[in-house]
Short mmCIF file of C-alpha atoms in Angstrom, two decimals:
data_model
loop_
_atom_site.label_atom_id
_atom_site.label_comp_id
_atom_site.label_asym_id
_atom_site.label_seq_id
_atom_site.Cartn_x
_atom_site.Cartn_y
_atom_site.Cartn_z
CA UNK A 176 -67.60 -169.42 -38.01
CA UNK A 177 -65.23 -166.68 -37.92
CA UNK A 178 -64.94 -164.47 -35.01
CA UNK A 179 -64.89 -160.82 -36.24
CA UNK A 180 -64.40 -158.76 -33.12
CA UNK A 181 -64.82 -154.92 -33.77
CA UNK A 182 -62.26 -152.82 -31.96
CA UNK A 183 -63.19 -149.77 -29.89
CA UNK A 184 -60.39 -147.14 -30.03
CA UNK A 185 -60.42 -144.05 -28.15
CA UNK A 186 -57.83 -141.39 -29.67
CA UNK A 187 -55.89 -138.98 -27.72
CA UNK A 188 -54.39 -135.66 -29.30
CA UNK A 189 -50.68 -135.09 -27.99
CA UNK A 190 -48.74 -131.94 -27.72
CA UNK A 191 -45.36 -132.23 -26.85
CA UNK A 192 -45.69 -135.58 -24.99
CA UNK A 193 -48.61 -134.27 -23.19
CA UNK A 194 -52.51 -135.08 -24.06
CA UNK A 195 -54.57 -132.02 -24.85
CA UNK A 196 -57.92 -130.96 -25.93
CA UNK A 197 -60.38 -131.00 -22.80
CA UNK A 198 -59.87 -134.36 -21.30
CA UNK A 199 -62.53 -134.42 -18.39
CA UNK A 200 -62.55 -137.30 -16.14
CA UNK A 201 -63.53 -136.88 -12.62
CA UNK A 202 -61.15 -139.63 -11.23
CA UNK A 203 -57.89 -138.72 -12.83
CA UNK A 204 -55.05 -136.89 -11.22
CA UNK A 205 -53.31 -135.52 -14.44
CA UNK A 206 -55.61 -135.12 -17.17
CA UNK A 207 -52.60 -134.59 -19.50
CA UNK A 208 -50.62 -137.68 -18.68
CA UNK A 209 -50.60 -139.96 -21.52
CA UNK A 210 -49.83 -143.12 -19.41
CA UNK A 211 -52.62 -142.40 -16.83
CA UNK A 212 -54.97 -141.94 -19.43
CA UNK A 213 -53.91 -144.89 -21.42
CA UNK A 214 -54.14 -147.20 -18.21
CA UNK A 215 -57.64 -145.60 -17.56
CA UNK A 216 -58.94 -146.61 -21.15
CA UNK A 217 -57.31 -150.08 -21.01
CA UNK A 218 -59.39 -150.79 -17.65
CA UNK A 219 -62.57 -149.47 -19.19
CA UNK A 220 -61.95 -152.08 -21.97
CA UNK A 221 -60.33 -150.12 -24.82
CA UNK A 222 -59.10 -152.27 -27.45
CA UNK A 223 -56.48 -150.06 -28.80
CA UNK A 224 -55.35 -146.50 -28.64
CA UNK A 225 -54.21 -144.00 -31.17
CA UNK A 226 -52.15 -140.98 -30.17
CA UNK A 227 -52.45 -138.22 -32.69
CA UNK A 228 -49.26 -136.19 -32.44
CA UNK A 229 -50.08 -132.48 -32.91
CA UNK A 230 -46.90 -131.04 -32.03
CA UNK A 231 -46.17 -128.15 -34.24
CA UNK A 232 -42.16 -128.02 -34.00
CA UNK A 233 -40.51 -130.93 -35.49
CA UNK A 234 -37.55 -130.46 -33.03
CA UNK A 235 -40.11 -131.25 -30.09
CA UNK A 236 -41.00 -134.65 -31.75
CA UNK A 237 -38.54 -136.52 -29.30
CA UNK A 238 -41.11 -135.99 -26.52
CA UNK A 239 -43.38 -138.20 -28.68
CA UNK A 240 -40.90 -140.93 -28.61
CA UNK A 241 -40.41 -140.64 -25.02
CA UNK A 242 -44.29 -140.79 -24.78
CA UNK A 243 -44.31 -143.82 -26.66
CA UNK A 244 -41.62 -145.38 -24.39
CA UNK A 245 -43.48 -144.31 -21.06
CA UNK A 246 -46.95 -145.83 -22.37
CA UNK A 247 -45.42 -149.13 -23.56
CA UNK A 248 -43.98 -149.78 -20.25
CA UNK A 249 -47.14 -149.28 -18.41
CA UNK A 250 -50.01 -150.42 -20.63
CA UNK A 251 -50.24 -153.75 -22.29
CA UNK A 252 -52.61 -153.12 -25.15
CA UNK A 253 -51.63 -152.18 -28.72
CA UNK A 254 -51.43 -148.32 -29.78
CA UNK A 255 -50.60 -146.32 -32.59
CA UNK A 256 -48.78 -143.30 -33.13
CA UNK A 257 -49.92 -140.65 -35.87
CA UNK A 258 -48.80 -137.10 -36.95
CA UNK A 259 -45.75 -135.72 -38.41
CA UNK A 260 -44.28 -139.26 -39.52
CA UNK A 261 -42.40 -138.43 -42.68
CA UNK A 262 -39.65 -141.18 -43.05
CA UNK A 263 -38.79 -144.60 -42.24
CA UNK A 264 -36.45 -143.10 -39.72
CA UNK A 265 -39.33 -141.46 -38.01
CA UNK A 266 -41.32 -144.61 -38.06
CA UNK A 267 -38.21 -146.80 -36.58
CA UNK A 268 -37.89 -144.40 -33.61
CA UNK A 269 -41.57 -144.47 -32.52
CA UNK A 270 -41.70 -148.41 -33.15
CA UNK A 271 -38.40 -149.25 -31.30
CA UNK A 272 -39.87 -147.01 -28.61
CA UNK A 273 -42.81 -149.56 -28.29
CA UNK A 274 -45.41 -148.05 -30.48
CA UNK A 275 -47.39 -151.04 -32.13
CA UNK A 276 -48.09 -149.30 -35.28
CA UNK A 277 -47.45 -145.99 -37.14
CA UNK A 278 -50.00 -143.78 -39.12
CA UNK A 279 -48.88 -141.82 -42.17
CA UNK A 280 -51.29 -139.30 -43.86
CA UNK A 281 -49.75 -136.45 -45.73
CA UNK A 282 -46.31 -137.79 -46.22
CA UNK A 283 -47.94 -141.11 -47.87
CA UNK A 284 -49.85 -138.92 -50.33
CA UNK A 285 -46.90 -136.80 -51.28
CA UNK A 286 -44.51 -139.94 -51.64
CA UNK A 287 -46.37 -143.04 -51.79
CA UNK A 288 -43.56 -145.23 -51.69
CA UNK A 289 -43.07 -144.63 -48.05
CA UNK A 290 -45.85 -147.05 -47.40
CA UNK A 291 -44.18 -149.75 -49.13
CA UNK A 292 -40.80 -148.68 -47.39
CA UNK A 293 -42.35 -148.78 -43.80
CA UNK A 294 -44.36 -152.03 -44.68
CA UNK A 295 -41.23 -153.80 -45.88
CA UNK A 296 -38.98 -152.72 -43.04
CA UNK A 297 -41.44 -153.39 -40.00
CA UNK A 298 -44.26 -155.58 -41.52
CA UNK A 299 -47.81 -154.41 -42.75
CA UNK A 300 -49.17 -154.76 -39.35
CA UNK A 301 -47.39 -151.77 -38.34
CA UNK A 302 -48.19 -149.31 -41.03
CA UNK A 303 -51.62 -147.60 -40.99
CA UNK A 304 -52.59 -144.99 -43.71
CA UNK A 305 -54.68 -142.44 -42.42
CA UNK A 306 -57.17 -140.82 -45.09
CA UNK A 307 -58.70 -137.55 -44.40
CA UNK A 308 -61.71 -137.35 -46.94
CA UNK A 309 -64.24 -135.08 -47.79
CA UNK A 310 -67.25 -135.02 -50.00
CA UNK A 311 -66.63 -133.76 -53.41
CA UNK A 312 -68.83 -134.10 -56.77
CA UNK A 313 -65.87 -134.13 -58.90
CA UNK A 314 -64.39 -137.42 -57.79
CA UNK A 315 -65.68 -140.75 -59.17
CA UNK A 316 -66.62 -142.02 -55.47
CA UNK A 317 -67.62 -138.62 -54.27
CA UNK A 318 -65.08 -138.33 -51.68
CA UNK A 319 -61.65 -136.40 -52.01
CA UNK A 320 -58.43 -136.83 -50.20
CA UNK A 321 -57.28 -134.01 -47.83
CA UNK A 322 -53.72 -133.52 -46.22
CA UNK A 323 -52.14 -131.32 -43.86
CA UNK A 324 -54.65 -132.00 -41.25
CA UNK A 325 -57.68 -131.35 -43.83
CA UNK A 326 -56.71 -127.85 -45.02
CA UNK A 327 -55.26 -129.01 -48.55
CA UNK A 328 -57.27 -130.86 -51.07
CA UNK A 329 -55.35 -132.98 -53.24
CA UNK A 330 -57.68 -133.90 -56.28
CA UNK A 331 -57.30 -137.61 -55.50
CA UNK A 332 -60.43 -139.76 -55.14
CA UNK A 333 -60.44 -141.32 -51.43
CA UNK A 334 -61.60 -144.70 -52.45
CA UNK A 335 -58.89 -144.99 -55.18
CA UNK A 336 -56.14 -143.92 -52.76
CA UNK A 337 -57.30 -146.42 -50.28
CA UNK A 338 -57.09 -149.08 -52.62
CA UNK A 339 -53.52 -147.83 -53.68
CA UNK A 340 -52.40 -147.63 -50.06
CA UNK A 341 -53.52 -151.25 -49.56
CA UNK A 342 -51.63 -152.46 -52.47
CA UNK A 343 -48.41 -150.67 -51.60
CA UNK A 344 -48.63 -152.34 -48.17
CA UNK A 345 -50.77 -150.70 -45.81
CA UNK A 346 -52.13 -152.77 -42.91
CA UNK A 347 -54.90 -150.91 -42.07
CA UNK A 348 -56.75 -147.76 -43.05
CA UNK A 349 -57.60 -144.94 -40.52
CA UNK A 350 -60.62 -143.24 -42.15
CA UNK A 351 -61.57 -139.74 -41.17
CA UNK A 352 -64.44 -137.93 -42.41
CA UNK A 353 -63.64 -134.15 -42.72
CA UNK A 354 -67.12 -133.29 -43.10
CA UNK A 355 -68.31 -135.02 -39.89
CA UNK A 356 -65.18 -134.56 -37.55
CA UNK A 357 -66.34 -132.62 -34.80
CA UNK A 358 -69.97 -132.41 -35.50
CA UNK A 359 -71.19 -135.32 -33.32
CA UNK A 360 -73.59 -136.15 -36.15
CA UNK A 361 -72.31 -139.75 -36.72
CA UNK A 362 -69.69 -141.40 -39.31
CA UNK A 363 -70.10 -140.58 -42.83
CA UNK A 364 -71.44 -144.21 -43.55
CA UNK A 365 -71.53 -143.85 -47.16
CA UNK A 366 -67.76 -143.02 -47.13
CA UNK A 367 -67.03 -145.91 -44.81
CA UNK A 368 -68.77 -148.23 -46.79
CA UNK A 369 -67.26 -147.44 -49.99
CA UNK A 370 -63.62 -147.75 -48.61
CA UNK A 371 -64.72 -150.91 -46.55
CA UNK A 372 -66.03 -152.75 -49.60
CA UNK A 373 -63.16 -151.52 -51.85
CA UNK A 374 -60.03 -153.21 -49.86
CA UNK A 375 -59.40 -156.18 -47.80
CA UNK A 376 -57.55 -154.68 -44.99
CA UNK A 377 -59.14 -153.30 -41.76
CA UNK A 378 -60.89 -150.20 -41.88
CA UNK A 379 -61.04 -147.85 -38.66
CA UNK A 380 -63.92 -145.30 -38.80
CA UNK A 381 -63.56 -141.91 -37.66
CA UNK A 382 -65.14 -138.76 -37.33
CA UNK A 383 -68.46 -137.52 -35.85
CA UNK A 384 -69.21 -139.74 -33.18
CA UNK A 385 -71.73 -138.07 -30.97
CA UNK A 386 -73.64 -141.30 -29.53
CA UNK A 387 -72.92 -144.92 -28.81
CA UNK A 388 -75.70 -145.74 -31.57
CA UNK A 389 -73.18 -144.03 -34.09
CA UNK A 390 -70.59 -146.71 -33.09
CA UNK A 391 -72.84 -149.39 -33.92
CA UNK A 392 -73.90 -147.95 -37.21
CA UNK A 393 -70.26 -147.54 -38.21
CA UNK A 394 -70.01 -151.24 -38.08
CA UNK A 395 -73.59 -152.48 -39.22
CA UNK A 396 -73.96 -149.76 -41.75
CA UNK A 397 -70.42 -148.78 -42.44
CA UNK A 398 -68.76 -152.01 -42.75
CA UNK A 399 -65.96 -150.81 -40.47
CA UNK A 400 -63.63 -153.23 -38.56
CA UNK A 401 -62.99 -150.81 -35.92
CA UNK A 402 -64.41 -147.59 -34.65
CA UNK A 403 -62.53 -144.46 -33.14
CA UNK A 404 -63.94 -141.88 -31.36
CA UNK A 405 -62.56 -138.81 -29.24
CA UNK A 406 -64.96 -136.60 -27.31
CA UNK A 407 -67.55 -138.85 -26.35
CA UNK A 408 -65.19 -140.56 -24.03
CA UNK A 409 -62.86 -137.92 -23.03
CA UNK A 410 -65.86 -135.79 -21.55
CA UNK A 411 -67.02 -138.82 -19.30
CA UNK A 412 -70.14 -138.54 -21.56
CA UNK A 413 -69.71 -142.28 -21.99
CA UNK A 414 -67.18 -144.96 -20.95
CA UNK A 415 -65.49 -147.52 -23.52
CA UNK A 416 -67.50 -150.25 -21.41
CA UNK A 417 -70.79 -148.62 -21.80
CA UNK A 418 -69.92 -148.48 -25.72
CA UNK A 419 -69.08 -152.39 -25.88
CA UNK A 420 -72.37 -152.88 -23.89
CA UNK A 421 -74.47 -150.96 -26.36
CA UNK A 422 -72.42 -152.93 -29.33
CA UNK A 423 -73.02 -156.24 -27.85
CA UNK A 424 -76.69 -155.48 -27.39
CA UNK A 425 -76.96 -154.48 -30.98
CA UNK A 426 -75.34 -157.84 -32.05
CA UNK A 427 -72.02 -156.71 -32.80
CA UNK A 428 -69.26 -158.85 -31.61
CA UNK A 429 -66.71 -157.09 -29.14
CA UNK A 430 -64.23 -158.19 -26.70
CA UNK A 431 -66.52 -157.64 -23.41
CA UNK A 432 -65.22 -154.88 -21.17
CA UNK A 433 -65.73 -157.11 -18.17
CA UNK A 434 -63.18 -159.53 -19.13
CA UNK A 435 -60.00 -159.46 -17.08
CA UNK B 180 -32.63 -153.73 -7.25
CA UNK B 181 -35.12 -154.56 -4.50
CA UNK B 182 -34.77 -157.89 -2.79
CA UNK B 183 -37.92 -159.15 -4.72
CA UNK B 184 -36.44 -158.52 -7.92
CA UNK B 185 -32.95 -160.18 -7.04
CA UNK B 186 -35.05 -163.33 -6.46
CA UNK B 187 -37.07 -162.98 -9.27
CA UNK B 188 -36.66 -165.59 -12.17
CA UNK B 189 -34.04 -164.43 -14.69
CA UNK B 190 -35.89 -164.32 -18.03
CA UNK B 191 -33.67 -163.91 -21.05
CA UNK B 192 -35.52 -162.27 -23.89
CA UNK B 193 -33.36 -163.24 -27.06
CA UNK B 194 -32.33 -160.18 -28.58
CA UNK B 195 -31.24 -160.94 -32.17
CA UNK B 196 -31.55 -157.38 -33.65
CA UNK B 197 -35.30 -157.67 -35.03
CA UNK B 198 -36.99 -154.61 -33.48
CA UNK B 199 -39.32 -153.70 -30.81
CA UNK B 200 -38.80 -155.91 -27.84
CA UNK B 201 -39.67 -153.07 -25.59
CA UNK B 202 -43.16 -154.32 -24.81
CA UNK B 203 -42.14 -157.72 -24.09
CA UNK B 204 -39.35 -156.66 -22.04
CA UNK B 205 -41.74 -154.61 -19.68
CA UNK B 206 -44.44 -157.30 -19.96
CA UNK B 207 -42.07 -159.96 -18.19
CA UNK B 208 -40.97 -157.26 -15.70
CA UNK B 209 -44.83 -156.61 -14.93
CA UNK B 210 -45.14 -160.33 -14.65
CA UNK B 211 -42.46 -160.38 -11.78
CA UNK B 212 -39.36 -161.48 -13.88
CA UNK B 213 -35.82 -160.17 -13.82
CA UNK B 214 -36.34 -159.72 -17.54
CA UNK B 215 -33.34 -158.95 -19.60
CA UNK B 216 -32.73 -158.31 -23.40
CA UNK B 217 -29.71 -160.10 -24.32
CA UNK B 218 -27.51 -161.92 -26.90
CA UNK B 219 -25.00 -162.78 -24.61
CA UNK B 220 -24.57 -166.59 -24.31
CA UNK B 221 -23.11 -166.45 -20.85
CA UNK B 222 -26.28 -164.63 -19.48
CA UNK B 223 -28.32 -166.94 -21.44
CA UNK B 224 -26.93 -169.94 -20.03
CA UNK B 225 -27.81 -168.58 -16.58
CA UNK B 226 -31.46 -167.84 -17.44
CA UNK B 227 -34.36 -169.54 -15.56
CA UNK B 228 -36.41 -169.05 -18.88
CA UNK B 229 -35.76 -167.86 -22.38
CA UNK B 230 -38.33 -166.01 -24.60
CA UNK B 231 -37.99 -165.88 -28.48
CA UNK B 232 -39.87 -162.98 -29.79
CA UNK B 233 -40.41 -162.16 -33.13
CA UNK B 234 -41.81 -159.33 -35.37
CA UNK B 235 -42.17 -159.16 -39.28
CA UNK B 236 -41.68 -161.82 -41.29
CA UNK B 237 -40.27 -165.30 -40.89
CA UNK B 238 -37.01 -165.01 -43.09
CA UNK B 239 -35.65 -162.00 -41.85
CA UNK B 240 -36.17 -163.50 -38.29
CA UNK B 241 -34.39 -166.80 -39.32
CA UNK B 242 -31.70 -164.88 -41.04
CA UNK B 243 -31.01 -162.82 -37.90
CA UNK B 244 -31.11 -165.80 -35.53
CA UNK B 245 -28.69 -167.74 -37.74
CA UNK B 246 -26.26 -164.68 -38.16
CA UNK B 247 -26.21 -164.19 -34.52
CA UNK B 248 -25.95 -168.02 -33.66
CA UNK B 249 -28.76 -167.67 -31.24
CA UNK B 250 -30.61 -170.56 -33.33
CA UNK B 251 -28.17 -173.10 -32.11
CA UNK B 252 -28.02 -171.52 -28.32
CA UNK B 253 -31.64 -171.62 -28.57
CA UNK B 254 -31.81 -175.28 -29.50
CA UNK B 255 -29.14 -176.17 -27.08
CA UNK B 256 -30.96 -174.64 -23.82
CA UNK B 257 -34.43 -176.22 -25.07
CA UNK B 258 -32.47 -179.65 -25.18
CA UNK B 259 -31.21 -178.69 -21.65
CA UNK B 260 -34.63 -178.51 -20.50
CA UNK B 261 -35.00 -174.70 -19.66
CA UNK B 262 -38.41 -173.15 -20.11
CA UNK B 263 -38.75 -171.60 -23.37
CA UNK B 264 -41.48 -169.45 -24.86
CA UNK B 265 -41.78 -168.45 -28.65
CA UNK B 266 -44.03 -165.76 -29.42
CA UNK B 267 -45.67 -164.93 -32.78
CA UNK B 268 -43.01 -165.39 -35.32
CA UNK B 269 -40.82 -166.59 -32.33
CA UNK B 270 -43.55 -169.30 -32.47
CA UNK B 271 -43.25 -169.83 -36.17
CA UNK B 272 -39.70 -170.42 -36.42
CA UNK B 273 -39.99 -173.08 -33.86
CA UNK B 274 -41.51 -175.04 -36.94
CA UNK B 275 -39.81 -176.81 -39.69
CA UNK B 276 -40.53 -173.99 -42.27
CA UNK B 277 -43.31 -171.66 -43.47
CA UNK B 278 -45.23 -170.93 -46.76
CA UNK B 279 -43.87 -167.19 -46.17
CA UNK B 280 -40.40 -168.44 -46.75
CA UNK B 281 -40.10 -171.50 -48.99
CA UNK B 282 -36.69 -173.19 -48.82
CA UNK B 283 -35.56 -171.13 -45.55
CA UNK B 284 -36.33 -173.81 -42.98
CA UNK B 285 -37.04 -172.83 -39.45
CA UNK B 286 -35.73 -174.63 -36.04
CA UNK B 287 -37.83 -177.64 -36.59
CA UNK B 288 -38.50 -178.27 -32.78
CA UNK B 289 -42.09 -178.85 -34.10
CA UNK B 290 -42.09 -181.00 -36.99
CA UNK B 291 -44.70 -179.28 -39.05
CA UNK B 292 -45.29 -176.24 -41.50
CA UNK B 293 -46.64 -172.98 -41.14
CA UNK B 294 -49.26 -171.87 -43.65
CA UNK B 295 -50.96 -168.67 -45.01
CA UNK B 296 -54.38 -168.19 -43.52
CA UNK B 297 -57.46 -169.06 -45.36
CA UNK B 298 -58.30 -166.51 -48.27
CA UNK B 299 -61.69 -166.25 -46.86
CA UNK B 300 -60.66 -163.93 -44.11
CA UNK B 301 -58.90 -160.58 -44.00
CA UNK B 302 -55.13 -161.04 -43.75
CA UNK B 303 -53.46 -160.08 -41.33
CA UNK B 304 -55.75 -161.12 -38.58
CA UNK B 305 -55.59 -157.82 -36.70
CA UNK B 306 -57.81 -158.10 -33.67
CA UNK B 307 -58.57 -159.53 -30.18
CA UNK B 308 -59.87 -163.02 -30.64
CA UNK B 309 -61.08 -165.77 -27.99
CA UNK B 310 -58.58 -168.70 -27.37
CA UNK B 311 -59.98 -172.09 -27.08
CA UNK B 312 -57.49 -174.41 -24.77
CA UNK B 313 -57.48 -178.03 -25.79
CA UNK B 314 -55.44 -178.90 -22.69
CA UNK B 315 -57.21 -176.95 -20.12
CA UNK B 316 -54.62 -177.98 -17.38
CA UNK B 317 -51.66 -176.77 -19.49
CA UNK B 318 -50.07 -174.29 -17.04
CA UNK B 319 -50.30 -171.70 -19.80
CA UNK B 320 -54.01 -171.11 -19.15
CA UNK B 321 -53.81 -171.11 -15.59
CA UNK B 322 -56.10 -168.39 -14.04
CA UNK B 323 -57.57 -167.05 -17.37
CA UNK B 324 -60.82 -165.76 -17.92
CA UNK B 325 -63.27 -168.60 -18.96
CA UNK B 326 -63.29 -167.07 -22.57
CA UNK B 327 -59.82 -165.36 -22.75
CA UNK B 328 -59.59 -162.61 -25.14
CA UNK B 329 -56.23 -162.03 -26.52
CA UNK B 330 -54.35 -159.82 -29.32
CA UNK B 331 -53.33 -161.41 -32.77
CA UNK B 332 -51.48 -159.92 -35.34
CA UNK B 333 -50.57 -162.43 -38.06
CA UNK B 334 -51.11 -163.73 -41.66
CA UNK B 335 -49.75 -167.10 -41.22
CA UNK B 336 -50.46 -170.01 -38.63
CA UNK B 337 -48.93 -173.21 -37.59
CA UNK B 338 -50.44 -176.57 -39.14
CA UNK B 339 -52.43 -178.67 -36.53
CA UNK B 340 -51.24 -181.33 -34.57
CA UNK B 341 -50.91 -183.51 -31.32
CA UNK B 342 -48.96 -180.77 -29.34
CA UNK B 343 -51.56 -177.83 -29.99
CA UNK B 344 -52.73 -176.32 -26.80
CA UNK B 345 -55.36 -173.84 -28.07
CA UNK B 346 -57.08 -172.88 -31.19
CA UNK B 347 -59.02 -169.65 -32.19
CA UNK B 348 -61.86 -169.35 -34.49
CA UNK B 349 -60.59 -167.06 -37.71
CA UNK B 350 -61.72 -168.71 -41.14
CA UNK B 351 -60.87 -171.68 -39.78
CA UNK B 352 -59.70 -173.30 -36.35
CA UNK B 353 -56.39 -171.53 -36.14
CA UNK B 354 -53.37 -172.78 -34.16
CA UNK B 355 -53.09 -170.11 -31.42
CA UNK B 356 -50.74 -172.07 -28.86
CA UNK B 357 -48.61 -175.02 -29.01
CA UNK B 358 -46.24 -176.79 -26.57
CA UNK B 359 -44.47 -179.77 -25.59
CA UNK B 360 -42.25 -180.51 -22.58
CA UNK B 361 -40.33 -177.34 -21.63
CA UNK B 362 -41.46 -175.46 -24.67
CA UNK B 363 -44.35 -173.17 -24.95
CA UNK B 364 -45.34 -171.19 -27.72
CA UNK B 365 -48.26 -168.90 -28.65
CA UNK B 366 -49.28 -167.10 -31.96
CA UNK B 367 -50.89 -164.00 -30.13
CA UNK B 368 -48.99 -161.39 -28.06
CA UNK B 369 -49.45 -161.77 -24.49
CA UNK B 370 -47.41 -158.60 -24.01
CA UNK B 371 -50.30 -156.69 -25.99
CA UNK B 372 -53.33 -158.58 -24.47
CA UNK B 373 -53.96 -156.63 -21.32
CA UNK B 374 -54.75 -158.76 -18.00
CA UNK B 375 -54.97 -162.08 -19.56
CA UNK B 376 -51.76 -161.72 -21.38
CA UNK B 377 -50.03 -160.43 -18.18
CA UNK B 378 -51.15 -163.65 -16.51
CA UNK B 379 -49.87 -165.87 -19.37
CA UNK B 380 -46.53 -163.99 -18.67
CA UNK B 381 -46.79 -164.53 -15.01
CA UNK B 382 -47.67 -168.38 -15.79
CA UNK B 383 -44.54 -168.70 -17.57
CA UNK B 384 -42.25 -166.93 -15.11
CA UNK B 385 -43.82 -169.44 -12.88
CA UNK B 386 -42.78 -172.27 -14.86
CA UNK B 387 -39.20 -170.89 -15.02
CA UNK B 388 -39.06 -170.32 -11.20
CA UNK B 389 -39.94 -174.07 -10.73
CA UNK B 390 -37.46 -174.99 -13.67
CA UNK B 391 -34.80 -172.74 -12.20
CA UNK B 392 -35.41 -174.41 -8.67
CA UNK B 393 -35.27 -177.80 -10.16
CA UNK B 394 -31.85 -177.50 -11.90
CA UNK B 395 -30.26 -175.45 -8.63
#
């Protein structure tokens, strides 16, 4: 038997080193402090964290490196940083500061060699390729890759791109449905399933979670190895511990939130 | 420095230029050590415990160890009986060699090879998994959860043998930890394994404290 434990991953948006977008916990002193939020999610049983850097100006990106350093000093679970990473050097600074993985998106589409460069330098386990996809009838798989935060379509088939990314050395795919993102209607299960079946690396399902049952569906119907959500956790609607109880009750193996 | 820190065991984390040691450093600090990242042989000679971290791939790690001379320093300190902890690739290089780098050779403390994970499972294993101790009484496992979940990221694992301390279930019973005498090794990342992981680091710091007292 093989243990295949599904990871539950809260995602935090970060602007200039501060967490933004309506975090609403009752028992938190500073809702913008990435360290305090990371520690809270760790206590709830989060298996990993993703910080999405939405800092608009590149000259303020140093704040993200400092944030990675601060989180790594205090929180002892893996975390990924994505957003604005364009070069091996960008990746190096974040990894040396303590991030476990970096996630690349637009830069990888524009220059796929970046995947191999990061993977060769730091190992495939550090290199997450984020794919933002939207339904499109003109694509063989029915899904098209979007870049620049979902604003630009690329004419690239999302499933084909996932296979290319894996071949070039990605350790993991962070797959977001732009159609579902923000809707709370659940993951795009057809998209998740298509990518999960096409690659032999982990796939993190993202975009659209509105209920705990959606997290279960991403695994049982979408074939995801990990599930990512933001708002259901941030607004205190559910804790990560509740998510894990729901998944265990549905027969999905997870690290129990009650463990140390 | 506080008085507590002044009396904390000195844990030298061997810094041979292979990347992110920040988490390991802070993890040992959290576990009550006076942790230092260092390649300085005189500081290493004073240390109560040594940690050999490792990230990426087997061959670059071995090459960097040889280039800095820390391969010989590590084996000399192990021979002197100093508590020694190899983590992830730092565990793998304690073996004789790896499928990943034919001909490269490892430190050879454990006289076996490191092999690629079975093809029936996704590689790397990148997940939390339960470790099953074979020798429950080993101090590495003191005070852990009954089913300790820890975080793994690896595509290769050591061959089974008499000094295996724990396994995990992933395509096969993979070697998750090994140890003999003063040497501990684990394939998972205790510095990324939440409270169980910090407890393992504390257990090593305690062993270093005892070892340091014995040598003093």
